[in-house]
Amino acid sequence: MTIRINNNDVAPPDDARVSLLDLLREHLHLTGTKVGCNQGACGACTVLLDGDRVLSCLTLAVQADGHQVTTIEGLGSPEEPHPLQAAFIEHDGFQCGYCTPGQICAAVAMLREAASGMPSYVTVDLATEKTFLSLEEIRERMSGNLCRCGAHNGIVKAIQQVAKEQAA
Amino acid sequence: MSNVQNAVIGTVRTVLGWVPSQWLPGGTPDPLIERRAAIGQQASRLDGPAKVSGQARFAADVAMAGLSYATLVHSPITRGRITKLESGAAEAAPGVILVMTYHNMPRLGIVPMIGGTNLSAAGNSALPTMQGPDIWYNGQVVAMVLAETQEQADYAASLIEIDYREDSAKTSFENAKPDSRAPASVLFEKNHVSIGNAEQELNRAAFKVDNIYRTPGHNHNAIELHAVTVAWDGDTVLLHDATQAISATASAIAKLFNLKNEQVRVLSPLVGGGFGGKAFWDHQIIAVAAAKLAARPVRLILSRDSVYRMIGGRSPSEQRVAVGADAEGKFTSIIHTGYSIMPPYAACPEPYTLGTRAIYKSKSFEIIQRYLDLDIVPNTFMRAPGEAIGTFALENAVDELAHEMGLDPIELRLRNEPEKHPISGATFSQHATRQAYLDGAERFGWEQREARPGARRDGEWRIGMGCASGGFPYVRMPGVNIRIELRRDGSAKISCSAQEMGMGTATVQTQHAADRLGLPVEAISFELGDSALPVAPMAGGSSQTASLSGAVIAGAERLTIELLRLAGNDSPIAGLRAGEVQLAKEGIASLDDPSRYESFRSIMARASRDEVTVTASGSPPLEMFKFAMHSSSAIFCQLRVSDVTGEIRVDRMLGSFDCGTILNPKTAASQFKGGMIMGLGLALTEETLFDERSGRIMNASLADYHVPSHLDVPEIDVIWTGIPDPRSPLGARGIGEIGITGVAAAVANAVFNATGTRVRDLPITLDKVLSEIP
Ligand code: FES
Ligand code: FES
């Protein structure tokens, strides 16, 4: 079997201990995915596994066998950015840029979760089919992604702008 | 930091006091303050597209053939000695290339330490790195394992067996007090300040407060882990390092390994956050030594646990602040004394009283700091060292005094605004704290605040508002060198070994250089992050922008002279001197008669030159000693406290800043907010928990040390006076650190306003509030 990463087939590593994070960074040189703790506490390593967000540091590479992985490099490029990537620049949703790939990957999946009606801790109407993404909703849903530079306001604004565009 | 230093600095200040200000840097205001085009624009970061698409390369991202991976082993004891070290099983484990301990680590000296006397140094510890069996603190590195893969290195590290003999250790803050020491100076300032008799004035003051404030240790927690990728090539070594001290790291490695400066190259074009934590520590030394012994390129990414154990943070503090006022609310006494930790092998004091010296006038002052010697990882500077926690104590006390007097806390502060520096008597270069307060109060809606604590409620929530002052001194570093290459095609490249950790260094200096050289922004490139470029000091003290700007000014002056020389006698500008022209519209123009002009292109074509290159270094920063140069801020906070749980939710914050010219409103606003958010963590959640029984940090992970997360961060409003400082390049003062100052006090004061509970012990957690709620 193979892991499909950004539309390329990759063989799973021989060493079963290799995390998806290290497979990406050290074996494939896809270093857009970042490492901030290696223990599930910061969100910097967030990637998409079949469209859902996962922490690649807590995912063994072999667990991704037979699945689709999308990393920040697979979302867009400097020349052709994903709408969220462009919105992050517009709203200055980063300073050092280290948490940024994880924030953007998490946001892509989060918008999908919200669109499918998945509630959060701050959702008032749990039966709703489609969540309205207030700033508070975005903040709660993005709280697994830490940013030490304090770009929170810009990140949340960037996501809200894209959420509005998608809803329109 | 000695009496000698006090005497030298005192003399410089006295002499500069006699020197007419026109003779000094900043004597006449920078002409660009008046004519700016690119400066002040909302430019997006130049590195933005690379950062959002995962193309930006950090130190641990560099690919290299034959790379090997390192893991560190830390001491679990605090003081003592290694008695047995068994590494055979680790050496035999699959993939292991090298196990390095004090047995086989190359014998190395001590690195030059960060400090006032050596600005080209970045060392944080005077302890030797894996040179012997002695253990000085819990978490000290005792072994390194190098293997073909990270997984193999991590596993093999677990096979190393070490026995220790444990000695008694100094781990108690309280018990260390009898042996505390008071240094002669703290950073550049004399430590002990005694003006009038502050205790006596306090005793007879009409109104007074006198309390103890406590702040815990903190860690920087940049999201990027400390990381270095090292490769030797013959007798030269290349480090891809995550550092805020590029040149200093290169020279430290050269000194330790007995190399010439040209034999060491440090590349660090992007750093994933520093905040003071990314200077020079043991890991760079160990990686370079391992790469040499193993003759292999090495990647060493510290685990988050390792970062806590071997990279020091902000010292805890215990501060006494007393303020006395007369019946009109004029301060008659300010006392600020206290303790922080600083082992003798550390380089960085926690100067929490420095801010107090500049912020209010008072009839008398008594200020002195004492250091405690504990056996810990050497503490270091962390964002706004001193002011971040010093303002918590002082600004809490002022709020308490205002409450005591039944006076609005802003009014009390404004009544004590100094006209000149309260201690030195120097003139302020520019100072508009009053305006920052008035603008901030109006925009925030301060008039909605109920003076009586606990008066505003909304269901289970008690609502409160608070404010506090912040401040940070202006620093411009000496020894900033820069190269400007102007090309015939009308482009220019500026080069300097400066650092980019998210401040937007290149973005802002590109804007600056465009205006300075009279070129469009697109024509400028700014190259940094490489020790092979002209030397710049480390990024610290919020000094980098002013320091680089000073060097760009010097470079532009050199370039002007060189171009005038090349223009010769057949030019419309012939005969003009450097002081009579300006660089504008892609050429040189006479200041008096702008029709006398020649373009760079035409000058260079006539001289048959493809490029003109100059190097220059910024003028000595004498303006800092002649004038009192301080930024200030007014921070406002509104929050809710739950009656039921004691939970505190901050609903909005506003920062109103007086920091000189703002060079790029977009990146500046982000930097201010970033500081304020770190201040929110300081106020409510952040604490490095230290087990005084064992000397060990108990919460060495991002799961247990709580930095603010998205849901903790409200919308933050940021405004500024924007009044240029006539004494600094571009009229700007640093903005990287001031954001954090004042925030913890503004939050504490709002908690008091909401609940009537005064918390003088950070962080303000639920238990401290709830136990007091009636
Ligand atoms: S690196 Fe995976 S959560 Fe921090
Ligand atoms: S931008 Fe630096 S950590 Fe988020």
PDB file of C-alpha atoms in Angstrom, chain A:
ATOM      1  CA  MET A   1       0.000   0.000   0.000  1.00  0.00           C
ATOM      2  CA  THR A   2       1.034   3.618  -0.216  1.00  0.00           C
ATOM      3  CA  ILE A   3       0.421   6.952   1.408  1.00  0.00           C
ATOM      4  CA  ARG A   4      -0.852   9.561  -0.987  1.00  0.00           C
ATOM      5  CA  ILE A   5       0.790  12.847  -0.045  1.00  0.00           C
ATOM      6  CA  ASN A   6      -0.164  15.989  -1.955  1.00  0.00           C
ATOM      7  CA  ASN A   7      -1.165  13.700  -4.830  1.00  0.00           C
ATOM      8  CA  ASN A   8       2.081  11.735  -4.886  1.00  0.00           C
ATOM      9  CA  ASP A   9       2.316   8.112  -3.812  1.00  0.00           C
ATOM     10  CA  VAL A  10       4.843   7.470  -1.089  1.00  0.00           C
ATOM     11  CA  ALA A  11       5.849   4.162   0.478  1.00  0.00           C
ATOM     12  CA  PRO A  12       5.357   3.907   4.229  1.00  0.00           C
ATOM     13  CA  PRO A  13       8.649   3.940   6.171  1.00  0.00           C
ATOM     14  CA  ASP A  14      10.339   0.689   7.208  1.00  0.00           C
ATOM     15  CA  ASP A  15      10.697   1.822  10.798  1.00  0.00           C
ATOM     16  CA  ALA A  16       7.229   1.705  12.337  1.00  0.00           C
ATOM     17  CA  ARG A  17       8.257   4.283  14.939  1.00  0.00           C
ATOM     18  CA  VAL A  18       8.458   7.080  12.350  1.00  0.00           C
ATOM     19  CA  SER A  19       5.764   9.665  12.886  1.00  0.00           C
ATOM     20  CA  LEU A  20       3.896  11.156   9.980  1.00  0.00           C
ATOM     21  CA  LEU A  21       5.599  14.426  10.962  1.00  0.00           C
ATOM     22  CA  ASP A  22       9.091  12.979  10.610  1.00  0.00           C
ATOM     23  CA  LEU A  23       8.178  11.175   7.422  1.00  0.00           C
ATOM     24  CA  LEU A  24       7.137  14.494   5.934  1.00  0.00           C
ATOM     25  CA  ARG A  25       9.979  16.568   7.276  1.00  0.00           C
ATOM     26  CA  GLU A  26      12.988  14.286   7.365  1.00  0.00           C
ATOM     27  CA  HIS A  27      12.242  11.669   4.692  1.00  0.00           C
ATOM     28  CA  LEU A  28      10.360  13.724   2.107  1.00  0.00           C
ATOM     29  CA  HIS A  29      11.756  17.191   2.907  1.00  0.00           C
ATOM     30  CA  LEU A  30       8.239  18.595   3.071  1.00  0.00           C
ATOM     31  CA  THR A  31       9.341  20.967   5.805  1.00  0.00           C
ATOM     32  CA  GLY A  32       6.344  23.258   5.540  1.00  0.00           C
ATOM     33  CA  THR A  33       4.822  21.124   8.300  1.00  0.00           C
ATOM     34  CA  LYS A  34       6.406  22.385  11.515  1.00  0.00           C
ATOM     35  CA  VAL A  35       7.348  20.875  14.843  1.00  0.00           C
ATOM     36  CA  GLY A  36       6.731  22.816  18.044  1.00  0.00           C
ATOM     37  CA  CYS A  37       6.469  20.142  20.707  1.00  0.00           C
ATOM     38  CA  ASN A  38       6.300  16.663  19.209  1.00  0.00           C
ATOM     39  CA  GLN A  39       3.729  15.771  21.839  1.00  0.00           C
ATOM     40  CA  GLY A  40       0.372  17.044  20.680  1.00  0.00           C
ATOM     41  CA  ALA A  41       0.328  20.331  22.564  1.00  0.00           C
ATOM     42  CA  CYS A  42       0.886  23.077  19.987  1.00  0.00           C
ATOM     43  CA  GLY A  43      -0.744  22.268  16.643  1.00  0.00           C
ATOM     44  CA  ALA A  44       2.239  23.376  14.542  1.00  0.00           C
ATOM     45  CA  CYS A  45       2.360  19.956  12.887  1.00  0.00           C
ATOM     46  CA  THR A  46      -1.294  19.912  11.783  1.00  0.00           C
ATOM     47  CA  VAL A  47      -1.926  18.299   8.385  1.00  0.00           C
ATOM     48  CA  LEU A  48      -5.022  16.984   6.654  1.00  0.00           C
ATOM     49  CA  LEU A  49      -5.685  13.243   6.622  1.00  0.00           C
ATOM     50  CA  ASP A  50      -8.494  12.538   4.161  1.00  0.00           C
ATOM     51  CA  GLY A  51      -9.484  16.158   4.691  1.00  0.00           C
ATOM     52  CA  ASP A  52      -9.619  15.991   8.480  1.00  0.00           C
ATOM     53  CA  ARG A  53      -7.071  17.749  10.667  1.00  0.00           C
ATOM     54  CA  VAL A  54      -4.635  15.550  12.558  1.00  0.00           C
ATOM     55  CA  LEU A  55      -1.518  16.245  14.571  1.00  0.00           C
ATOM     56  CA  SER A  56       1.168  14.608  12.481  1.00  0.00           C
ATOM     57  CA  CYS A  57       3.469  14.309  15.502  1.00  0.00           C
ATOM     58  CA  LEU A  58       0.928  12.010  17.167  1.00  0.00           C
ATOM     59  CA  THR A  59       0.180  10.053  14.002  1.00  0.00           C
ATOM     60  CA  LEU A  60       2.443   7.206  13.030  1.00  0.00           C
ATOM     61  CA  ALA A  61       3.293   7.324   9.356  1.00  0.00           C
ATOM     62  CA  VAL A  62       2.062   3.761   8.937  1.00  0.00           C
ATOM     63  CA  GLN A  63      -1.370   4.851  10.170  1.00  0.00           C
ATOM     64  CA  ALA A  64      -1.630   7.007   7.074  1.00  0.00           C
ATOM     65  CA  ASP A  65      -1.166   3.980   4.853  1.00  0.00           C
ATOM     66  CA  GLY A  66      -3.916   3.940   2.256  1.00  0.00           C
ATOM     67  CA  HIS A  67      -4.971   7.498   3.042  1.00  0.00           C
ATOM     68  CA  GLN A  68      -4.623  10.946   1.532  1.00  0.00           C
ATOM     69  CA  VAL A  69      -2.406  13.432   3.265  1.00  0.00           C
ATOM     70  CA  THR A  70      -2.455  17.117   2.394  1.00  0.00           C
ATOM     71  CA  THR A  71       0.207  19.420   3.783  1.00  0.00           C
ATOM     72  CA  ILE A  72       0.615  23.178   3.548  1.00  0.00           C
ATOM     73  CA  GLU A  73       2.612  22.668   0.343  1.00  0.00           C
ATOM     74  CA  GLY A  74      -0.359  20.845  -1.134  1.00  0.00           C
ATOM     75  CA  LEU A  75      -2.786  23.674  -0.421  1.00  0.00           C
ATOM     76  CA  GLY A  76      -1.197  26.375  -2.511  1.00  0.00           C
ATOM     77  CA  SER A  77       2.019  28.084  -3.503  1.00  0.00           C
ATOM     78  CA  PRO A  78       3.372  31.625  -3.273  1.00  0.00           C
ATOM     79  CA  GLU A  79       2.242  32.104  -6.872  1.00  0.00           C
ATOM     80  CA  GLU A  80      -1.145  30.423  -6.480  1.00  0.00           C
ATOM     81  CA  PRO A  81      -2.121  30.689  -2.851  1.00  0.00           C
ATOM     82  CA  HIS A  82      -5.135  29.029  -1.264  1.00  0.00           C
ATOM     83  CA  PRO A  83      -7.693  31.686  -0.228  1.00  0.00           C
ATOM     84  CA  LEU A  84      -6.705  31.168   3.413  1.00  0.00           C
ATOM     85  CA  GLN A  85      -3.040  31.665   2.603  1.00  0.00           C
ATOM     86  CA  ALA A  86      -3.851  34.940   0.862  1.00  0.00           C
ATOM     87  CA  ALA A  87      -6.107  36.037   3.721  1.00  0.00           C
ATOM     88  CA  PHE A  88      -3.361  35.365   6.280  1.00  0.00           C
ATOM     89  CA  ILE A  89      -1.087  37.772   4.405  1.00  0.00           C
ATOM     90  CA  GLU A  90      -3.819  40.365   4.070  1.00  0.00           C
ATOM     91  CA  HIS A  91      -4.690  40.298   7.794  1.00  0.00           C
ATOM     92  CA  ASP A  92      -1.096  39.855   9.013  1.00  0.00           C
ATOM     93  CA  GLY A  93      -2.072  36.561  10.621  1.00  0.00           C
ATOM     94  CA  PHE A  94       1.511  35.739  11.581  1.00  0.00           C
ATOM     95  CA  GLN A  95       4.795  37.244  12.582  1.00  0.00           C
ATOM     96  CA  CYS A  96       7.531  34.634  12.689  1.00  0.00           C
ATOM     97  CA  GLY A  97       5.392  32.366  10.537  1.00  0.00           C
ATOM     98  CA  TYR A  98       6.279  29.210  12.378  1.00  0.00           C
ATOM     99  CA  CYS A  99       2.805  28.272  13.612  1.00  0.00           C
ATOM    100  CA  THR A 100       1.298  29.420  10.325  1.00  0.00           C
ATOM    101  CA  PRO A 101       1.227  26.210   8.249  1.00  0.00           C
ATOM    102  CA  GLY A 102      -0.468  24.416  11.141  1.00  0.00           C
ATOM    103  CA  GLN A 103      -2.947  27.264  11.638  1.00  0.00           C
ATOM    104  CA  ILE A 104      -3.843  27.252   7.941  1.00  0.00           C
ATOM    105  CA  CYS A 105      -4.230  23.480   7.672  1.00  0.00           C
ATOM    106  CA  ALA A 106      -6.344  23.450  10.834  1.00  0.00           C
ATOM    107  CA  ALA A 107      -8.476  26.276   9.480  1.00  0.00           C
ATOM    108  CA  VAL A 108      -9.145  24.454   6.204  1.00  0.00           C
ATOM    109  CA  ALA A 109     -10.477  21.443   8.076  1.00  0.00           C
ATOM    110  CA  MET A 110     -12.277  23.562  10.637  1.00  0.00           C
ATOM    111  CA  LEU A 111     -14.273  25.359   7.937  1.00  0.00           C
ATOM    112  CA  ARG A 112     -15.362  21.964   6.640  1.00  0.00           C
ATOM    113  CA  GLU A 113     -16.342  20.811  10.139  1.00  0.00           C
ATOM    114  CA  ALA A 114     -18.410  23.928  10.687  1.00  0.00           C
ATOM    115  CA  ALA A 115     -20.049  23.623   7.295  1.00  0.00           C
ATOM    116  CA  SER A 116     -21.132  20.107   8.150  1.00  0.00           C
ATOM    117  CA  GLY A 117     -22.794  21.345  11.346  1.00  0.00           C
ATOM    118  CA  MET A 118     -20.289  19.975  13.817  1.00  0.00           C
ATOM    119  CA  PRO A 119     -20.856  21.900  17.060  1.00  0.00           C
ATOM    120  CA  SER A 120     -18.213  23.224  19.413  1.00  0.00           C
ATOM    121  CA  TYR A 121     -18.035  24.079  23.090  1.00  0.00           C
ATOM    122  CA  VAL A 122     -19.372  27.565  22.419  1.00  0.00           C
ATOM    123  CA  THR A 123     -22.135  26.532  20.010  1.00  0.00           C
ATOM    124  CA  VAL A 124     -25.514  27.464  21.480  1.00  0.00           C
ATOM    125  CA  ASP A 125     -27.789  25.519  19.138  1.00  0.00           C
ATOM    126  CA  LEU A 126     -26.417  21.995  19.011  1.00  0.00           C
ATOM    127  CA  ALA A 127     -29.017  20.870  16.463  1.00  0.00           C
ATOM    128  CA  THR A 128     -28.034  23.403  13.831  1.00  0.00           C
ATOM    129  CA  GLU A 129     -27.179  22.072  10.378  1.00  0.00           C
ATOM    130  CA  LYS A 130     -24.731  24.788   9.537  1.00  0.00           C
ATOM    131  CA  THR A 131     -22.785  26.679  12.157  1.00  0.00           C
ATOM    132  CA  PHE A 132     -22.471  30.415  11.903  1.00  0.00           C
ATOM    133  CA  LEU A 133     -18.791  31.111  12.468  1.00  0.00           C
ATOM    134  CA  SER A 134     -18.713  33.991  14.914  1.00  0.00           C
ATOM    135  CA  LEU A 135     -15.307  35.169  16.072  1.00  0.00           C
ATOM    136  CA  GLU A 136     -15.934  33.255  19.284  1.00  0.00           C
ATOM    137  CA  GLU A 137     -16.677  30.037  17.338  1.00  0.00           C
ATOM    138  CA  ILE A 138     -13.501  30.438  15.310  1.00  0.00           C
ATOM    139  CA  ARG A 139     -11.454  31.094  18.433  1.00  0.00           C
ATOM    140  CA  GLU A 140     -12.739  28.020  20.201  1.00  0.00           C
ATOM    141  CA  ARG A 141     -12.276  25.799  17.181  1.00  0.00           C
ATOM    142  CA  MET A 142      -8.740  27.057  16.574  1.00  0.00           C
ATOM    143  CA  SER A 143      -7.598  26.824  20.190  1.00  0.00           C
ATOM    144  CA  GLY A 144      -5.536  23.722  19.518  1.00  0.00           C
ATOM    145  CA  ASN A 145      -3.127  25.810  17.476  1.00  0.00           C
ATOM    146  CA  LEU A 146      -0.868  27.938  19.636  1.00  0.00           C
ATOM    147  CA  CYS A 147       0.809  31.096  18.402  1.00  0.00           C
ATOM    148  CA  ARG A 148       3.455  32.647  20.605  1.00  0.00           C
ATOM    149  CA  CYS A 149       3.949  35.725  18.472  1.00  0.00           C
ATOM    150  CA  GLY A 150       0.377  36.683  19.287  1.00  0.00           C
ATOM    151  CA  ALA A 151      -1.042  36.851  15.781  1.00  0.00           C
ATOM    152  CA  HIS A 152      -4.423  35.629  17.066  1.00  0.00           C
ATOM    153  CA  ASN A 153      -6.507  38.619  15.969  1.00  0.00           C
ATOM    154  CA  GLY A 154      -5.184  38.473  12.423  1.00  0.00           C
ATOM    155  CA  ILE A 155      -5.577  34.695  12.182  1.00  0.00           C
ATOM    156  CA  VAL A 156      -9.183  34.812  13.321  1.00  0.00           C
ATOM    157  CA  LYS A 157     -10.006  37.701  10.982  1.00  0.00           C
ATOM    158  CA  ALA A 158      -8.411  35.907   8.045  1.00  0.00           C
ATOM    159  CA  ILE A 159     -10.434  32.775   8.726  1.00  0.00           C
ATOM    160  CA  GLN A 160     -13.651  34.719   9.176  1.00  0.00           C
ATOM    161  CA  GLN A 161     -13.128  36.464   5.859  1.00  0.00           C
ATOM    162  CA  VAL A 162     -12.692  33.161   4.032  1.00  0.00           C
ATOM    163  CA  ALA A 163     -15.645  31.636   5.887  1.00  0.00           C
ATOM    164  CA  LYS A 164     -17.806  34.532   4.682  1.00  0.00           C
ATOM    165  CA  GLU A 165     -16.557  34.173   1.111  1.00  0.00           C
ATOM    166  CA  GLN A 166     -17.302  30.446   1.169  1.00  0.00           C
ATOM    167  CA  ALA A 167     -20.791  31.037   2.552  1.00  0.00           C
ATOM    168  CA  ALA A 168     -21.564  33.648  -0.100  1.00  0.00           C
TER     169      ALA A 168
END
